[in-house]
Coordinates of C-alpha atoms and ligand atoms in Angstrom, one line a residue:
M4 CA 83.2 100.1 99.2
S5 CA 86.0 97.7 100.1
S6 CA 85.8 96.3 103.6
H7 CA 88.7 94.9 105.4
G8 CA 86.6 94.5 108.6
T9 CA 87.2 90.8 109.2
P10 CA 90.9 89.9 109.0
I11 CA 91.7 86.6 107.3
P12 CA 94.9 85.2 108.8
M13 CA 96.7 82.9 106.3
T14 CA 99.7 80.6 106.5
A15 CA 102.2 79.4 103.9
R16 CA 104.2 76.2 104.4
K17 CA 107.3 74.8 102.8
S18 CA 106.1 73.3 99.5
G19 CA 107.2 70.8 96.9
P20 CA 108.2 72.0 93.5
L21 CA 105.8 74.5 92.0
K22 CA 104.7 73.3 88.5
G23 CA 102.2 74.5 85.9
T24 CA 100.9 77.7 84.3
A25 CA 100.2 80.9 86.2
A26 CA 97.9 83.0 84.1
V27 CA 97.5 86.1 86.2
P28 CA 94.6 88.6 85.9
G29 CA 94.5 91.9 84.1
D30 CA 96.7 94.8 84.8
K31 CA 95.4 97.0 87.6
S32 CA 96.9 100.3 86.3
I33 CA 95.4 99.7 82.8
S34 CA 92.1 98.5 84.2
H35 CA 91.5 101.8 86.2
R36 CA 92.5 103.9 83.2
A37 CA 90.3 101.9 80.8
L38 CA 87.2 102.7 82.9
I39 CA 88.1 106.3 83.4
F40 CA 89.0 107.1 79.8
G41 CA 86.0 105.1 78.7
A42 CA 83.9 107.3 80.9
M43 CA 85.4 110.4 79.4
A44 CA 84.9 109.3 75.7
V45 CA 81.8 109.9 73.7
G46 CA 80.0 106.5 73.2
E47 CA 80.6 102.9 74.1
T48 CA 84.0 101.6 75.1
K49 CA 84.3 97.8 75.4
I50 CA 86.8 96.3 77.8
T51 CA 88.0 92.7 78.0
G52 CA 90.3 91.2 80.6
L53 CA 89.4 93.9 83.2
L54 CA 90.9 93.1 86.6
E55 CA 87.8 92.4 88.8
G56 CA 89.7 93.3 92.0
E57 CA 88.2 95.5 94.7
D58 CA 90.3 98.5 93.7
V59 CA 89.1 98.5 90.1
L60 CA 85.4 97.8 91.1
D61 CA 85.5 100.9 93.3
T62 CA 86.7 102.9 90.3
A63 CA 83.8 101.4 88.2
K64 CA 81.3 102.6 90.9
A65 CA 82.9 106.0 90.9
M66 CA 82.5 106.4 87.1
Q67 CA 78.9 105.4 87.5
A68 CA 78.5 108.0 90.3
L69 CA 79.9 110.7 88.0
G70 CA 77.3 109.9 85.3
A71 CA 78.8 107.3 83.0
D72 CA 77.0 104.0 82.4
V73 CA 79.3 101.1 83.4
I74 CA 78.0 97.6 82.8
R75 CA 79.5 94.2 83.5
E76 CA 78.7 91.9 80.5
G77 CA 80.6 88.8 81.7
A78 CA 83.8 87.7 83.4
G79 CA 86.3 90.6 82.7
E80 CA 84.0 92.0 80.0
W81 CA 82.7 95.5 80.6
T82 CA 81.1 98.3 78.6
V83 CA 81.3 101.9 79.5
H84 CA 79.0 104.5 77.9
G85 CA 81.1 107.6 78.3
V86 CA 79.8 111.1 78.8
G87 CA 82.6 112.9 77.0
V88 CA 85.4 115.3 78.3
G89 CA 83.8 117.8 80.6
G90 CA 80.6 115.7 80.8
F91 CA 80.8 114.4 84.4
T92 CA 78.0 115.4 86.7
E93 CA 78.2 116.0 90.5
P94 CA 78.0 112.8 92.4
A95 CA 75.1 112.5 94.8
D96 CA 77.3 110.9 97.6
V97 CA 80.8 110.5 98.8
I98 CA 83.1 108.6 96.4
D99 CA 84.7 105.7 98.3
C100 CA 87.9 104.5 96.6
G101 CA 88.5 101.7 99.1
N102 CA 92.2 100.8 99.2
S103 CA 93.1 102.4 95.9
G104 CA 95.6 105.3 95.7
T105 CA 95.5 105.0 91.9
G106 CA 91.7 105.2 91.9
V107 CA 91.4 108.2 94.2
R108 CA 94.3 110.2 92.7
L109 CA 93.3 109.7 89.1
I110 CA 89.6 110.4 89.7
M111 CA 90.6 113.6 91.6
G112 CA 92.4 114.7 88.5
A113 CA 89.4 113.9 86.3
V114 CA 86.9 116.0 88.4
A115 CA 89.3 118.8 89.2
T116 CA 88.4 120.7 86.1
H117 CA 84.6 120.1 86.4
D118 CA 82.5 122.8 88.1
F119 CA 81.2 120.8 91.0
C120 CA 82.1 119.4 94.4
T121 CA 83.3 115.8 95.1
T122 CA 84.1 114.3 98.5
F123 CA 86.4 111.3 98.6
T124 CA 87.2 108.7 101.2
G125 CA 88.7 105.3 101.5
D126 CA 89.7 102.5 103.8
G127 CA 92.0 102.8 106.9
S128 CA 95.1 102.5 104.6
L129 CA 94.0 105.0 102.0
R130 CA 93.0 107.6 104.7
K131 CA 96.6 107.6 105.9
R132 CA 98.1 108.4 102.5
P133 CA 99.3 111.8 101.3
M134 CA 97.0 113.6 98.9
G135 CA 98.8 116.9 98.8
R136 CA 101.0 115.6 96.0
V137 CA 97.8 115.6 93.8
T138 CA 95.8 118.5 95.3
D139 CA 98.9 120.9 94.9
P140 CA 99.1 120.6 91.1
L141 CA 95.2 120.5 90.8
A142 CA 95.1 123.9 92.6
L143 CA 97.1 125.3 89.7
F144 CA 94.1 124.5 87.4
G145 CA 91.9 126.4 89.8
A146 CA 90.6 123.5 91.9
Q147 CA 90.2 123.9 95.7
S148 CA 90.3 121.2 98.3
V149 CA 89.7 120.7 102.0
G150 CA 90.9 117.6 103.7
R151 CA 92.2 116.4 107.0
S152 CA 95.7 117.3 108.2
E153 CA 98.3 117.0 105.5
G154 CA 95.5 116.7 102.9
R155 CA 94.4 113.3 104.0
L156 CA 91.1 111.8 103.2
P157 CA 88.2 112.3 103.7
L158 CA 88.7 115.3 101.3
T159 CA 86.4 117.5 99.4
L160 CA 87.5 118.8 96.0
I161 CA 85.8 121.8 94.4
G162 CA 86.5 121.6 90.7
A163 CA 87.6 124.7 88.8
A164 CA 84.7 126.6 87.1
E165 CA 87.1 128.1 84.6
P166 CA 90.1 125.9 84.5
V167 CA 93.4 127.1 83.1
P168 CA 96.1 124.8 81.6
V169 CA 99.1 124.0 83.7
E170 CA 102.8 123.3 83.3
Y171 CA 104.0 121.1 86.1
E172 CA 107.2 119.3 87.1
T173 CA 106.4 116.4 89.3
P174 CA 108.4 116.6 92.6
V175 CA 108.1 112.9 93.2
P176 CA 108.4 110.0 90.7
S177 CA 104.7 109.1 90.5
A178 CA 102.6 108.0 87.6
Q179 CA 99.5 108.8 89.8
V180 CA 100.5 112.4 90.1
K181 CA 101.4 112.6 86.4
S182 CA 98.1 111.0 85.4
A183 CA 96.0 113.2 87.7
V184 CA 97.5 116.3 86.1
L185 CA 96.9 115.0 82.6
L186 CA 93.3 114.0 83.4
A187 CA 92.7 117.5 84.7
G188 CA 94.3 118.9 81.6
L189 CA 91.8 117.0 79.5
N190 CA 89.1 119.6 80.4
A191 CA 91.3 122.7 80.5
P192 CA 91.6 124.8 77.3
G193 CA 95.1 124.9 75.7
Q194 CA 98.2 122.8 76.5
T195 CA 98.9 121.1 79.8
V196 CA 102.5 120.0 80.2
V197 CA 104.0 117.5 82.7
I198 CA 107.7 117.1 83.2
E199 CA 109.1 114.1 85.1
K200 CA 112.8 113.8 86.1
E201 CA 112.4 110.0 86.3
M202 CA 110.1 108.3 83.8
T203 CA 107.2 106.4 85.5
R204 CA 104.8 104.0 84.0
D205 CA 103.4 105.4 80.8
H206 CA 100.0 103.8 80.5
T207 CA 98.2 107.1 80.7
E208 CA 100.1 108.6 77.8
R209 CA 99.8 105.4 75.6
M210 CA 96.0 105.1 76.3
L211 CA 95.2 108.8 75.8
V212 CA 96.8 108.6 72.4
G213 CA 94.8 105.4 71.8
F214 CA 91.6 107.3 72.8
G215 CA 92.4 110.0 70.2
A216 CA 93.9 112.8 72.4
E217 CA 96.6 115.0 71.0
L218 CA 99.6 114.1 73.2
T219 CA 103.3 114.3 72.5
T220 CA 106.3 113.1 74.5
E221 CA 109.9 114.3 74.3
T222 CA 113.1 114.1 76.2
T223 CA 114.4 117.6 77.3
P224 CA 118.0 118.6 77.0
D225 CA 118.3 117.8 80.8
G226 CA 117.2 114.3 80.0
Y227 CA 113.7 114.8 81.6
H228 CA 110.5 113.3 80.2
K229 CA 108.1 116.0 78.9
I230 CA 104.5 115.3 78.0
T231 CA 102.3 117.9 76.3
L232 CA 98.5 117.4 76.1
T233 CA 96.1 119.5 74.1
G234 CA 93.0 120.1 76.2
R235 CA 89.3 119.5 75.3
P236 CA 89.7 116.7 72.8
E237 CA 86.8 114.5 71.8
L238 CA 87.9 111.1 73.1
T239 CA 86.8 108.3 70.8
P240 CA 85.6 105.1 72.4
Q241 CA 87.9 102.1 72.2
E242 CA 88.0 98.3 72.4
V243 CA 90.5 97.8 75.2
A244 CA 92.1 94.4 75.8
V245 CA 93.7 94.6 79.2
P246 CA 97.0 92.7 79.3
R247 CA 98.0 90.6 82.3
D248 CA 99.5 92.4 85.4
P249 CA 103.3 92.1 85.6
S250 CA 103.0 93.2 89.3
S251 CA 100.8 90.2 90.0
A252 CA 103.0 87.9 87.9
A253 CA 105.8 88.8 90.2
F254 CA 104.4 86.5 92.9
P255 CA 104.3 83.2 91.1
V256 CA 107.6 84.1 89.3
C257 CA 109.4 84.8 92.6
A258 CA 107.8 81.8 94.3
A259 CA 109.2 79.5 91.5
L260 CA 112.6 81.0 91.9
I261 CA 112.9 80.2 95.6
V262 CA 111.0 76.8 95.9
E263 CA 113.4 74.0 94.9
G264 CA 112.7 72.1 91.8
S265 CA 110.0 74.5 90.5
E266 CA 109.3 75.3 86.9
V267 CA 106.4 77.7 86.1
F268 CA 105.1 79.2 82.9
V269 CA 103.7 82.7 83.2
P270 CA 102.1 83.9 79.9
G271 CA 101.9 87.5 78.7
V272 CA 104.1 89.4 81.2
S273 CA 104.7 93.1 80.3
Q274 CA 108.1 94.0 78.9
N275 CA 107.1 97.7 78.9
T276 CA 110.4 99.2 80.2
T277 CA 108.4 101.5 82.6
R278 CA 107.1 98.3 84.3
N279 CA 109.7 95.5 84.0
G280 CA 112.5 96.5 86.4
L281 CA 111.9 93.4 88.6
Y282 CA 112.5 91.0 85.7
T283 CA 115.8 92.8 84.8
T284 CA 116.9 92.6 88.4
L285 CA 116.0 88.9 88.8
V286 CA 118.1 88.1 85.7
E287 CA 121.0 90.0 87.1
M288 CA 120.7 88.0 90.4
G289 CA 121.1 84.8 88.3
A290 CA 117.4 83.8 87.8
D291 CA 116.8 81.2 85.1
I292 CA 114.0 83.0 83.2
S293 CA 113.4 82.6 79.5
F294 CA 111.4 85.3 77.7
E295 CA 109.5 83.5 74.9
N296 CA 107.2 84.6 72.1
P297 CA 107.6 88.4 72.4
R298 CA 104.6 90.2 70.9
T299 CA 102.2 93.1 71.5
E300 CA 99.0 92.5 73.6
G301 CA 96.5 95.3 74.4
G302 CA 99.1 97.9 73.1
E303 CA 101.8 96.6 75.5
P304 CA 104.9 94.6 74.6
V305 CA 104.6 91.2 76.4
A306 CA 106.5 87.9 76.5
D307 CA 105.8 84.5 78.0
L308 CA 108.1 83.7 80.9
R309 CA 109.4 80.2 81.7
V310 CA 110.9 80.4 85.3
K311 CA 113.0 77.7 87.0
Y312 CA 114.2 77.4 90.6
S313 CA 117.5 79.2 90.7
Q314 CA 120.4 79.8 93.1
L315 CA 120.5 83.6 93.3
K316 CA 123.1 86.1 94.4
G317 CA 122.5 89.5 96.0
I318 CA 123.0 92.6 93.9
E319 CA 122.8 96.4 94.2
V320 CA 119.6 97.5 92.4
P321 CA 120.4 100.7 90.5
S322 CA 118.3 103.5 92.1
E323 CA 117.3 104.8 88.6
R324 CA 115.4 101.5 88.1
A325 CA 113.2 102.0 91.2
A326 CA 110.3 103.6 89.4
S327 CA 110.0 100.7 87.0
M328 CA 109.6 98.2 89.8
I329 CA 108.2 100.3 92.6
D330 CA 105.5 97.7 93.5
E331 CA 107.8 94.8 93.3
F332 CA 110.3 95.7 96.1
P333 CA 108.4 93.8 98.8
V334 CA 108.6 90.5 96.9
L335 CA 112.2 91.2 95.7
S336 CA 113.2 91.6 99.4
V337 CA 111.8 88.1 99.9
V338 CA 113.8 86.7 97.0
A339 CA 116.9 88.5 98.3
A340 CA 116.5 86.7 101.7
F341 CA 117.0 83.4 99.9
A342 CA 119.9 84.7 97.8
E343 CA 123.6 84.3 98.6
G344 CA 125.0 87.7 99.6
T345 CA 123.6 91.1 100.1
T346 CA 120.9 92.9 98.1
V347 CA 120.9 96.7 98.3
M348 CA 117.8 98.7 97.4
R349 CA 118.4 102.4 97.4
G350 CA 116.2 105.3 96.3
V351 CA 113.1 103.6 97.5
K352 CA 111.5 106.1 99.9
E353 CA 108.3 106.2 97.8
L354 CA 107.7 102.7 99.4
R355 CA 107.0 104.5 102.7
V356 CA 103.8 106.1 101.3
K357 CA 102.2 103.1 99.5
E358 CA 99.3 101.1 100.9
S359 CA 101.6 100.7 104.0
D360 CA 105.1 101.9 104.8
R361 CA 106.5 99.0 102.8
I362 CA 110.1 99.4 104.0
D363 CA 109.0 99.1 107.6
A364 CA 106.5 96.3 107.0
M365 CA 109.1 94.1 105.1
A366 CA 111.9 94.9 107.5
R367 CA 109.9 93.9 110.5
G368 CA 108.6 90.7 109.0
L369 CA 112.0 89.6 107.5
E370 CA 113.7 90.2 110.9
A371 CA 111.0 88.1 112.6
C372 CA 111.7 85.3 110.2
G373 CA 115.4 85.3 110.9
V374 CA 116.7 87.5 108.1
E375 CA 119.1 90.3 108.8
I376 CA 118.3 93.7 107.3
E377 CA 119.4 97.3 107.4
E378 CA 117.2 100.3 106.6
D379 CA 117.1 104.0 106.5
H380 CA 114.5 106.4 105.1
D381 CA 115.4 105.7 101.5
T382 CA 117.1 102.3 101.6
L383 CA 116.4 98.6 102.4
I384 CA 119.3 96.2 102.5
V385 CA 118.7 92.4 102.9
H386 CA 121.5 90.1 103.9
G387 CA 120.6 86.9 102.1
R388 CA 120.7 83.6 103.9
G389 CA 121.6 81.6 100.8
S390 CA 122.4 78.0 101.6
K391 CA 121.7 78.6 105.4
G392 CA 118.0 78.9 104.5
V393 CA 115.3 81.2 106.0
K394 CA 113.9 80.2 109.4
G395 CA 110.4 81.6 109.0
G396 CA 108.1 80.7 111.9
A397 CA 106.7 84.2 112.5
T398 CA 103.4 86.0 112.1
C399 CA 103.9 89.1 109.9
A400 CA 101.7 92.2 110.0
T401 CA 100.3 93.2 106.6
H402 CA 98.9 96.7 107.5
I403 CA 96.0 96.4 105.0
D404 CA 98.5 96.0 102.2
H405 CA 97.9 93.3 99.6
R406 CA 101.6 93.2 98.4
I407 CA 102.9 92.7 101.9
A408 CA 100.5 89.8 102.5
M409 CA 101.4 88.1 99.2
S410 CA 105.2 88.6 99.7
F411 CA 105.2 87.0 103.1
L412 CA 103.1 84.1 101.9
V413 CA 105.6 83.5 99.0
M414 CA 108.3 83.5 101.7
G415 CA 106.6 80.8 103.7
L416 CA 106.6 78.5 100.7
A417 CA 110.4 78.1 101.0
S418 CA 111.1 78.8 104.7
D419 CA 112.0 76.1 107.2
T420 CA 108.9 76.7 109.3
P421 CA 105.5 78.2 108.2
V422 CA 105.0 81.9 107.8
T423 CA 101.6 83.4 108.8
V424 CA 100.2 86.8 107.8
D425 CA 97.8 88.4 110.2
D426 CA 95.4 89.5 107.4
G427 CA 95.2 88.2 103.8
S428 CA 91.9 89.9 103.0
P429 CA 93.6 92.9 101.2
I430 CA 94.8 90.4 98.5
A431 CA 91.4 90.8 96.9
T432 CA 92.1 94.4 96.0
S433 CA 94.5 93.4 93.2
F434 CA 94.8 89.6 92.9
P435 CA 91.4 88.0 93.8
V436 CA 92.5 84.6 92.4
F437 CA 95.8 84.5 94.2
E438 CA 95.0 81.6 96.5
K439 CA 93.5 79.5 93.7
L440 CA 96.3 80.2 91.2
M441 CA 99.0 79.4 93.8
A442 CA 97.2 76.2 94.9
G443 CA 97.1 75.2 91.2
L444 CA 100.9 75.4 91.1
G445 CA 101.2 73.2 94.3
A446 CA 101.7 76.0 96.8
A447 CA 100.7 75.2 100.4
I448 CA 98.8 78.3 101.5
T449 CA 95.8 78.0 103.8
R450 CA 93.3 80.2 105.6
N451 CA 93.5 79.9 109.4
N452 CA 89.8 80.4 110.1
Ligands
LIG23 C1 100.3 103.3 89.8 C2 101.4 104.0 90.1 C3 102.3 103.7 91.2 C4 102.1 102.3 91.7 C5 100.6 102.0 91.9 C6 99.9 102.1 90.5 C7 99.5 103.8 88.6 O1 102.1 104.6 92.2 O2 102.7 102.1 93.0 O3 100.4 100.7 92.4 O4 98.6 103.0 88.1 O5 99.6 104.9 88.2 P1 102.8 106.0 92.3 O6 102.4 106.8 91.1 O7 102.4 106.8 93.5 O8 104.3 105.7 92.3

């Protein structure tokens, strides 16, 4: 269980040029999936480069509670002895997914077509997040659920005894919803189909094929993305080499762009088009980033990034790009504050149901630091300060949200006066080595107690 009981206030101060290599840890999305698919395969899956953040460790514990054997062999090296599709057993206690929406929603999918009962909970952030987006499609398989108002956690899911396959068009662009349906479809007979209007991250599809499932993808005549999975496959254990996390790489990359004189090398950043929207956007803003040594790592296209301090200009981010950079808008809004001109982010209402309401959290912190913003339910507009600089000097509330904490700390590295966050403890959910890695580049970030 993740605990955010003791807040850790942290402060970032104007720093000299950031220099060096930022080798960020493993991808969070792929790490969760490696554990879950490993647990549903027959035999031993070996994982290297697993992200050992709290979110992923909570998923490892959940797989153990469902009957798989999950063993840490060394740093980032894990083995999972899977129980096979349909082989999970009823957990003896509540499954606590800590801060992780991905963990809870994917695991709900995995147990929804098992004939037993699972109760889920999480931390103060996760207990506020909507689960109806997952329990609605899982009900079509025959699963029942009882949660708090609006389906919030704690929630009990009674898996379908005789699941039926489902065809489902996702009402929101969400890889978590898509993945929950596909995971439930694994233990339903026949074909489960998911249709998405906007394509979201495709790690589930790629990895299921890698584990030997029969899964096809196609574009419909309407331009939608259609995935068809044949249920009840025997998944074959794999050796999974988890690539580095492009969402974590975003922090040193954006810090280097706004701290004068910086030059940072960031190896192995995903170029998967369902994940790399931030990097496309930064280049459009005028960022000096070279993409070197393109190759495939852990089944994902990656490149090494060389990033230099740049004078950036504001742009309008196309709303159809939102899904491919959904976790990167907080740090983009920080970069936008240092750019010359206005950056418009539309079609971003999903940010309101992340670990916090990220539009509100960023808007309030940016304003407190002297940056003019505009917002509505689905939009965030940042009026860049450009050569006038960002004042800083505020304490920003992080609302148990790792990406809000890291974004404001990046902002403090280039602001005129220090920026404090009220609680940096959630950073450990996704990027436990953030402070060490940033210090290695020369960033002045300290804990205040
Ligand atoms: C994730 C999907 C995204 C993202 C989250 C990880 C995943 O959430 O924000 O950090 O691994 O599937 P949504 O699917 O809700 O957009």
